[in-house]
Amino acid sequence: MSFPLFLLLIGVIVMIQPRTKRWQSRMEAHFKGNEKRIKQRANTFYLLGFAFLMAGFAYLYQAVASS
């Protein structure tokens, strides 16, 4: 039962990460101010986090339904 909760937690963390000041400053330095690339990377993290959330909900549903 802890694995689905772990996936949900990781999903939320990965989705929130691009909004932090530290992440933004690192991406700004890495991409040398290219806003398009920074936005693409943020969207990638958001989609990855959303995938973790969906997997967590699927495992949670499976665990609850099989009980």
Coordinates of C-alpha atoms in Angstrom, one line a residue:
M1 CA 0.0 0.0 0.0
S2 CA 3.0 2.3 0.4
F3 CA 4.1 2.1 -3.2
P4 CA 1.1 4.0 -4.6
L5 CA 1.5 6.7 -2.0
F6 CA 5.2 7.0 -2.9
L7 CA 4.3 7.5 -6.5
L8 CA 1.7 10.1 -5.6
L9 CA 4.2 12.0 -3.5
I10 CA 6.9 11.8 -6.1
G11 CA 4.5 13.0 -8.8
V12 CA 3.5 16.1 -6.7
I13 CA 7.2 16.9 -6.0
V14 CA 8.2 16.6 -9.7
M15 CA 5.3 18.7 -10.8
I16 CA 6.1 21.5 -8.3
Q17 CA 9.9 21.5 -8.8
P18 CA 10.0 23.8 -11.9
R19 CA 8.1 26.5 -9.9
T20 CA 10.9 26.8 -7.3
K21 CA 13.4 29.7 -7.5
R22 CA 16.4 27.4 -7.3
W23 CA 15.2 25.3 -10.2
Q24 CA 14.5 28.4 -12.3
S25 CA 17.9 29.9 -11.6
R26 CA 19.7 26.7 -12.5
M27 CA 17.7 26.3 -15.8
E28 CA 18.3 30.0 -16.6
A29 CA 22.0 29.4 -16.3
H30 CA 22.0 26.0 -18.1
F31 CA 20.0 27.3 -21.1
K32 CA 21.6 30.7 -21.0
G33 CA 18.2 32.5 -20.8
N34 CA 16.5 30.7 -23.7
E35 CA 12.9 31.0 -22.4
K36 CA 11.5 28.4 -25.0
R37 CA 13.9 25.7 -23.7
I38 CA 13.2 26.5 -20.1
K39 CA 9.4 26.3 -20.7
Q40 CA 9.9 23.0 -22.6
R41 CA 11.8 21.5 -19.6
A42 CA 9.2 22.7 -17.2
N43 CA 6.4 21.2 -19.3
T44 CA 8.4 17.9 -19.4
F45 CA 8.7 17.8 -15.6
Y46 CA 5.0 18.6 -15.3
L47 CA 4.0 15.7 -17.6
L48 CA 6.4 13.3 -15.9
G49 CA 4.9 14.3 -12.5
F50 CA 1.4 13.8 -14.0
A51 CA 2.4 10.3 -15.2
F52 CA 3.6 9.4 -11.7
L53 CA 0.3 10.7 -10.3
M54 CA -1.8 8.6 -12.7
A55 CA 0.3 5.5 -12.0
G56 CA -0.1 6.0 -8.3
F57 CA -3.9 6.4 -8.6
A58 CA -4.0 3.3 -10.8
Y59 CA -2.0 1.2 -8.2
L60 CA -4.1 2.6 -5.4
Y61 CA -7.4 1.8 -7.2
Q62 CA -6.1 -1.8 -7.9
A63 CA -5.1 -2.3 -4.3
V64 CA -8.5 -1.0 -3.0
A65 CA -10.5 -2.9 -5.6
S66 CA -8.8 -6.2 -5.0
S67 CA -9.3 -6.0 -1.2

